[in-house]
Coordinates of C-alpha atoms in Angstrom, one line a residue:
Chain A
X137 CA -9.4 -15.1 -51.6
X138 CA -9.9 -18.5 -50.0
X139 CA -6.3 -18.9 -48.8
X140 CA -6.5 -15.5 -47.3
X141 CA -9.7 -16.4 -45.4
X142 CA -8.0 -19.6 -44.2
X143 CA -5.0 -17.6 -43.0
X144 CA -7.3 -15.2 -41.1
X145 CA -9.1 -18.2 -39.4
X146 CA -5.7 -19.6 -38.6
X147 CA -4.6 -16.4 -37.0
X148 CA -7.8 -16.3 -34.9
X149 CA -7.2 -19.9 -33.8
X150 CA -3.6 -19.0 -33.0
X151 CA -4.8 -16.1 -30.9
X152 CA -7.3 -18.2 -29.0
X153 CA -4.8 -21.0 -28.4
X154 CA -2.1 -18.7 -27.2
X155 CA -4.1 -16.4 -25.0
X156 CA -5.6 -19.3 -23.1
X157 CA -8.6 -17.2 -21.9
X158 CA -12.2 -17.3 -22.9
X159 CA -12.9 -14.8 -25.6
X160 CA -15.0 -12.6 -23.4
X161 CA -12.7 -12.4 -20.4
X162 CA -9.9 -9.9 -20.0
X163 CA -6.4 -11.3 -20.7
X164 CA -5.6 -12.3 -17.1
X165 CA -3.1 -14.7 -18.4
X166 CA -0.6 -15.3 -15.6
X167 CA 1.4 -17.9 -17.5
X168 CA 3.7 -15.2 -18.9
X169 CA 3.8 -13.0 -15.8
X170 CA 6.2 -13.0 -12.9
X171 CA 4.6 -12.3 -9.6
X172 CA 6.4 -11.5 -6.4
X173 CA 4.8 -11.5 -3.0
X174 CA 6.7 -9.7 -0.2
X175 CA 5.6 -10.4 3.4
X176 CA 7.2 -7.7 5.5
X177 CA 6.9 -9.8 8.6
X178 CA 9.3 -12.3 7.0
X179 CA 11.4 -10.0 4.9
X180 CA 11.0 -6.3 6.0
X181 CA 14.2 -5.5 4.1
X182 CA 12.3 -6.2 0.8
X183 CA 9.8 -3.5 1.4
X184 CA 11.2 -0.4 -0.3
X185 CA 11.4 2.9 1.7
X186 CA 9.2 4.7 -0.8
X187 CA 6.4 2.1 -0.4
X188 CA 6.7 2.0 3.4
X189 CA 6.6 5.8 3.7
X190 CA 3.7 6.1 1.3
X191 CA 1.7 3.5 3.2
X192 CA 2.5 5.1 6.5
X193 CA 1.6 8.6 5.3
X194 CA -1.6 7.3 3.8
X195 CA -2.6 5.6 7.0
X196 CA -1.8 8.6 9.2
X197 CA -2.5 11.7 7.1
X198 CA -5.8 13.5 7.6
X199 CA -7.5 16.3 5.9
X200 CA -7.4 19.8 7.5
X201 CA -9.9 20.0 10.4
X202 CA -10.6 16.3 10.6
X203 CA -13.6 14.9 12.5
X204 CA -13.0 14.2 16.2
X205 CA -12.8 10.4 15.8
X206 CA -10.3 10.7 12.9
X207 CA -8.2 13.2 14.9
X208 CA -8.2 10.7 17.9
X209 CA -6.9 8.0 15.6
X210 CA -4.2 10.3 14.2
X211 CA -3.1 11.5 17.6
X212 CA -2.7 7.9 18.8
X213 CA -0.8 7.0 15.6
X214 CA 1.5 10.0 16.0
X215 CA 2.0 9.4 19.8
X216 CA 4.0 6.3 18.9
X217 CA 6.6 8.7 17.5
X218 CA 7.1 10.4 20.8
X219 CA 7.4 13.8 19.2
X220 CA 7.3 17.0 21.1
X221 CA 4.1 19.0 20.8
X222 CA 5.7 21.4 18.3
X223 CA 7.0 18.6 16.1
X224 CA 3.6 16.8 16.4
X225 CA 1.8 19.9 15.1
X226 CA 4.3 20.5 12.3
X227 CA 3.9 16.8 11.3
X228 CA 0.2 17.1 11.1
X229 CA 0.4 20.1 8.9
X230 CA 2.8 18.5 6.5
X231 CA 0.7 15.4 6.3
X232 CA -2.4 17.5 5.6
X233 CA -0.6 18.8 2.5
X234 CA 0.4 15.2 1.6
X235 CA -3.2 14.0 1.8
X236 CA -4.5 16.8 -0.4
X237 CA -1.8 16.4 -3.0
X238 CA -2.0 12.6 -3.0
X239 CA -5.8 12.6 -3.4
X240 CA -5.5 15.0 -6.3
X241 CA -2.8 12.8 -7.9
X242 CA -4.9 9.7 -7.5
X243 CA -8.0 11.5 -8.9
X244 CA -6.1 12.7 -12.0
X245 CA -4.7 9.3 -12.6
X246 CA -8.0 7.6 -12.3
X247 CA -9.6 10.0 -14.7
X248 CA -6.9 9.4 -17.3
X249 CA -6.9 5.7 -16.8
X250 CA -10.7 5.7 -17.5
X251 CA -10.1 7.6 -20.8
X252 CA -7.2 5.3 -21.7
X253 CA -9.3 2.2 -21.1
X254 CA -12.2 3.3 -23.2
X255 CA -9.7 4.1 -26.0
X256 CA -8.2 0.6 -25.7
X257 CA -4.9 2.0 -24.3
X258 CA -3.0 1.3 -21.1
X259 CA -3.0 4.0 -18.4
X260 CA 0.4 5.6 -17.8
X261 CA 1.0 3.9 -14.5
X262 CA 4.8 4.5 -14.6
X263 CA 4.2 8.3 -14.6
X264 CA 1.8 8.0 -11.8
X265 CA 4.1 5.8 -9.8
X266 CA 7.0 8.3 -10.3
X267 CA 4.8 11.2 -9.3
X268 CA 3.6 9.3 -6.1
X269 CA 7.2 8.5 -5.2
X270 CA 8.2 12.1 -5.8
X271 CA 5.4 13.3 -3.5
X272 CA 6.5 10.9 -0.8
X273 CA 10.1 12.1 -1.2
X274 CA 9.0 15.8 -1.1
X275 CA 6.9 15.1 2.0
X276 CA 9.9 13.6 3.8
X277 CA 12.0 16.5 2.8
X278 CA 9.4 18.9 4.0
X279 CA 9.2 17.1 7.3
X280 CA 13.0 17.3 7.6
X281 CA 12.7 21.1 7.3
X282 CA 9.9 21.4 9.8
X283 CA 10.7 19.0 12.6
X284 CA 13.8 18.4 14.7
X285 CA 16.5 16.0 13.5
X286 CA 15.7 13.8 16.5
X287 CA 12.1 13.6 15.3
X288 CA 13.1 12.6 11.8
X289 CA 15.3 9.9 13.3
X290 CA 12.4 8.6 15.3
X291 CA 10.1 8.7 12.3
X292 CA 12.5 6.6 10.2
X293 CA 12.9 4.1 13.0
X294 CA 9.2 3.7 13.3
X295 CA 8.6 3.4 9.5
X296 CA 11.4 0.8 9.2
X297 CA 9.9 -1.2 12.1
X298 CA 6.4 -0.9 10.5
X299 CA 7.7 -2.6 7.4
X300 CA 7.0 -5.9 9.2
X301 CA 3.3 -5.0 9.0
X302 CA 3.3 -4.5 5.3
X303 CA 2.7 -6.9 2.4
X304 CA 3.0 -6.2 -1.3
X305 CA 2.4 -8.0 -4.6
X306 CA 4.2 -7.0 -7.7
X307 CA 3.5 -8.6 -11.1
X308 CA 5.5 -8.0 -14.1
X309 CA 5.5 -9.4 -17.6
X310 CA 7.9 -12.3 -18.0
X311 CA 10.4 -12.1 -20.8
Chain B
X118 CA 0.5 -18.6 -54.1
X119 CA -2.3 -20.8 -53.0
X120 CA 0.1 -23.5 -51.9
X121 CA 2.2 -21.0 -49.9
X122 CA -0.9 -19.7 -48.1
X123 CA -2.1 -23.1 -47.2
X124 CA 1.4 -24.0 -45.9
X125 CA 1.4 -20.8 -43.8
X126 CA -2.1 -21.6 -42.4
X127 CA -0.9 -25.0 -41.3
X128 CA 2.2 -23.6 -39.7
X129 CA 0.2 -21.0 -37.8
X130 CA -2.3 -23.6 -36.5
X131 CA 0.3 -26.1 -35.5
X132 CA 3.0 -23.8 -34.1
X133 CA 1.2 -20.8 -32.7
X134 CA 3.8 -20.1 -30.0
X135 CA 6.6 -19.8 -32.4
X136 CA 4.9 -17.2 -34.5
X137 CA 2.5 -15.3 -32.3
X138 CA 3.4 -12.7 -29.8
X139 CA 0.8 -11.3 -27.3
X140 CA 1.8 -8.0 -25.9
X141 CA -0.7 -7.4 -23.2
X142 CA -1.6 -8.9 -19.9
X143 CA -3.3 -7.8 -16.6
X144 CA -0.7 -7.1 -13.9
X145 CA -2.0 -6.7 -10.3
X146 CA 0.2 -4.6 -8.0
X147 CA -1.2 -4.1 -4.5
X148 CA 0.0 -3.3 -1.0
X149 CA -1.5 -3.7 2.4
X150 CA -0.4 -2.2 5.8
X151 CA -1.7 -2.8 9.3
X152 CA -0.8 -0.5 12.1
X153 CA -1.7 -0.5 15.8
X154 CA -1.6 2.4 18.2
X155 CA -3.1 3.4 21.5
X156 CA -4.0 6.3 23.7
X157 CA -3.9 7.2 27.3
X158 CA -7.5 6.0 27.8
X159 CA -6.7 2.4 27.0
X160 CA -8.2 2.6 23.5
X161 CA -6.5 0.5 20.9
X162 CA -6.7 1.7 17.3
X163 CA -6.1 -0.8 14.5
X164 CA -5.9 0.6 10.9
X165 CA -5.7 -1.5 7.8
X166 CA -4.8 0.1 4.4
X167 CA -5.0 -1.5 1.0
X168 CA -3.7 0.3 -2.1
X169 CA -2.7 -0.4 -5.6
X170 CA -3.8 -0.9 -9.2
X171 CA -3.8 -3.4 -12.0
X172 CA -1.8 -2.4 -15.1
X173 CA -2.7 -3.4 -18.6
X174 CA -5.5 -2.7 -20.9
X175 CA -8.8 -4.3 -22.1
X176 CA -7.3 -4.6 -25.6
X177 CA -5.1 -7.5 -26.5
X178 CA -2.7 -7.2 -29.4
X179 CA -1.4 -10.2 -31.2
X180 CA 1.4 -10.1 -33.7
X181 CA 2.0 -13.0 -36.0
X182 CA 4.3 -13.8 -38.8
X183 CA 2.1 -13.8 -41.8
X184 CA 4.3 -13.6 -44.8
X185 CA 6.8 -15.9 -46.4
X186 CA 9.6 -13.4 -45.9
X187 CA 8.9 -12.8 -42.2
X188 CA 6.3 -10.1 -42.6
X189 CA 4.2 -9.6 -39.5
X190 CA 0.5 -8.9 -39.0
X191 CA -1.0 -7.3 -35.9
X192 CA -4.5 -8.0 -34.7
X193 CA -6.2 -6.4 -31.8
X194 CA -9.1 -7.7 -29.7
X195 CA -11.1 -5.8 -27.1
X196 CA -12.5 -7.8 -24.2
X197 CA -15.9 -6.3 -23.7
X198 CA -16.4 -7.7 -20.2
X199 CA -13.2 -6.0 -19.2
X200 CA -14.6 -2.6 -20.1
X201 CA -17.3 -3.0 -17.5
X202 CA -15.3 -4.9 -14.9
X203 CA -14.7 -3.5 -11.5
X204 CA -12.2 -4.1 -8.7
X205 CA -13.4 -4.0 -5.2
X206 CA -11.3 -3.8 -2.0
X207 CA -12.4 -5.8 1.1
X208 CA -10.9 -5.3 4.5
X209 CA -11.3 -7.5 7.6
X210 CA -10.4 -5.5 10.7
X211 CA -11.5 -7.3 13.8
X212 CA -10.3 -6.3 17.3
X213 CA -11.9 -8.0 20.2
X214 CA -15.6 -7.7 19.7
X215 CA -15.3 -4.6 17.5
X216 CA -14.9 -4.3 13.8
X217 CA -15.6 -6.8 11.0
X218 CA -15.4 -7.1 7.3
X219 CA -16.2 -4.1 5.1
X220 CA -16.1 -3.5 1.4
X221 CA -14.9 -0.4 -0.2
X222 CA -16.0 1.4 -3.4
X223 CA -15.6 -0.6 -6.6
X224 CA -13.3 1.1 -9.1
X225 CA -12.6 0.5 -12.8
X226 CA -9.8 -2.1 -13.3
X227 CA -7.0 0.3 -14.0
X228 CA -7.8 2.9 -11.4
X229 CA -5.7 3.4 -8.3
X230 CA -7.5 1.9 -5.4
X231 CA -7.0 3.2 -1.9
X232 CA -9.1 2.0 1.0
X233 CA -8.7 1.9 4.7
X234 CA -10.6 1.1 7.9
X235 CA -9.8 1.7 11.6
X236 CA -11.3 -0.3 14.4
X237 CA -11.2 1.0 18.0
X238 CA -11.4 -1.2 21.0
X239 CA -11.4 -0.1 24.6
X240 CA -9.4 -2.7 26.6
X241 CA -8.3 -3.1 30.2
X242 CA -4.6 -3.4 30.8
X243 CA -3.5 -7.0 30.5
X244 CA -6.6 -8.0 28.7
X245 CA -6.0 -10.5 25.9
X246 CA -7.6 -8.9 22.8
X247 CA -7.7 -11.2 19.7
X248 CA -7.1 -9.4 16.4
X249 CA -7.6 -10.5 12.8
X250 CA -6.7 -8.4 9.8
X251 CA -6.9 -9.1 6.0
X252 CA -7.1 -7.1 2.9
X253 CA -8.1 -8.3 -0.5
X254 CA -9.1 -7.0 -4.0
X255 CA -11.6 -8.9 -6.1
X256 CA -12.2 -8.5 -9.8
X257 CA -15.8 -8.8 -10.9
X258 CA -14.6 -10.9 -13.9
X259 CA -11.8 -13.1 -12.7
X260 CA -12.3 -13.2 -8.9
X261 CA -9.6 -12.4 -6.3
X262 CA -6.5 -10.8 -7.6
X263 CA -4.9 -9.8 -4.3
X264 CA -5.6 -12.1 -1.4
X265 CA -2.8 -12.5 1.2
X266 CA -3.7 -14.8 4.1
X267 CA -5.4 -13.3 7.2
X268 CA -3.1 -12.3 10.1
X269 CA -4.4 -13.4 13.5
X270 CA -2.7 -11.8 16.5
X271 CA -3.3 -11.2 20.2
X272 CA -2.9 -7.7 21.6
X273 CA -2.5 -6.6 25.2
X274 CA -2.0 -3.3 26.8
X275 CA 1.2 -2.9 28.7
X276 CA 1.0 -1.8 32.3
X277 CA 3.5 0.8 33.3
X278 CA 4.3 3.0 36.2
X279 CA 4.9 6.5 35.1
X280 CA 6.0 9.8 36.6
X281 CA 6.7 13.2 35.4
X282 CA 10.1 14.7 35.0
X283 CA 11.3 18.2 34.7
X284 CA 12.9 19.7 31.7
X285 CA 15.1 22.6 31.3
X286 CA 13.3 24.9 28.9
X287 CA 16.6 26.6 27.9
X288 CA 18.2 23.4 26.7
X289 CA 15.3 21.2 26.2
X290 CA 17.1 18.5 28.0
X291 CA 16.0 16.7 31.1
X292 CA 16.9 17.8 34.6
X293 CA 18.7 15.2 36.7
X294 CA 18.6 15.1 40.4
X295 CA 20.7 17.8 41.8
X296 CA 20.7 19.8 38.6
X297 CA 19.6 23.4 38.8
X298 CA 16.7 23.7 36.5
X299 CA 15.2 27.2 36.5
X300 CA 11.6 27.5 35.4
X301 CA 11.3 23.8 34.6
X302 CA 8.6 22.4 32.4
X303 CA 6.9 19.2 33.0
X304 CA 7.4 16.5 30.5
X305 CA 4.4 15.6 28.4
X306 CA 2.9 12.2 28.8
X307 CA 3.7 9.6 26.2
X308 CA 0.7 7.4 25.7
X309 CA 2.4 5.0 23.4
X310 CA 4.2 3.6 26.4
X311 CA 1.0 2.7 28.1
X312 CA -0.9 1.3 25.1
X313 CA -1.5 -1.4 22.8
X314 CA 1.5 -2.8 21.1
X315 CA 2.8 -6.2 21.8
X316 CA 5.6 -5.9 22.9
X317 CA 5.2 -2.3 23.9
X318 CA 6.6 0.2 21.4
X319 CA 8.4 2.9 23.3
X320 CA 10.0 5.0 20.7
X321 CA 9.4 8.4 22.2
X322 CA 10.4 10.8 24.9
X323 CA 8.5 12.7 27.5
X324 CA 7.8 10.1 30.1
X325 CA 9.9 8.3 32.5
X326 CA 9.6 5.5 34.9
X327 CA 9.3 6.6 38.5
X328 CA 12.7 5.3 39.5
X329 CA 16.0 6.5 40.7
X330 CA 18.1 7.8 39.1
X331 CA 15.6 9.7 37.0
X332 CA 16.0 8.7 33.4
X333 CA 16.0 11.3 30.6
X334 CA 12.6 11.8 29.0
X335 CA 14.0 10.6 25.7
X336 CA 14.6 7.1 27.1
X337 CA 12.1 4.4 27.5
X338 CA 12.7 1.5 29.8
X339 CA 11.2 -1.4 28.0
X340 CA 12.1 -3.7 30.8
X341 CA 9.6 -1.9 33.0
X342 CA 6.7 -2.5 30.7
X343 CA 5.4 -5.9 31.5
X344 CA 2.4 -7.1 29.7
X345 CA -0.5 -7.9 31.9

């Protein structure tokens, strides 16, 4: 029995030495992670379209019947696009749908991540990320159907230029 | 058997990296976006968004070689402080004398965090308006996990001279001098040409400079929008 106990102690020591964190803290051990910081003002080309459109939609989208101050912000944000009144209204409706669906998606993910955490599991972030990307792509497609080709072109020009105002950090496990 | 076990113990203590594999870490993934816009009343709107999550779990799994023939043993450890940790977004969004630093709702570590603020400032054309923006996420256990440097800028409203143009409702195109436009419509105003980006962002149609020849509504003459 004694050798087995010794082995167990050794394993615990190994764990402590390797994880390099205090025993009560989460494993925020960055020594085996690769972190990339993208500053869009320096490298806008490194901001992916799906991220740029998501951030733009999140910043501009409002719920149906927004308060007057929120509507004023949205109007100013959309004015930059120089859309016709018809395209502007269509865009607002599409973004309303985006906001409702996005908030639902986030809410569902957060509920599931809470359950996973309590169970000692990792939340299914890759599924959430795929669904968010799909929602962004769907919203772009819906806009394409509802507004003029000229408006879509202007939207893309704006989002591409707005990449210079975006920053992102991505951390992955190093191999 | 005893001798083998003692040898294994020694190896595990002295050479942990060669034998142990930890398969869980906390991985922060966050984005921030700042956007400026303006309206026809010389209001500048500055919106800052921060979004993202941390992936991983509060349980660490360690796999070690624990047998003489390469057998492996897996151990798990749950970090109790992680289970009650929170991640809190903070946004600094200052524009002139308006705005400041605000803190959003704290969320559990692996939740998707989405927080934004908008600061509105009424400026005069040509007025130099200092701006500072920054977004960060702080973990209650380990401190800042997303903390890009603040972005100081100066914003000014562009002064422009604008006029209306006529538009052919049948074709949706602009009427040029001499063109016969029946039942013409007046171009809408385009506030983005009057407001708040530096340099002015003139991406849209519906307004033209009062000049000859009349330009199509869809064009924006950047050269005519001098700051100040």
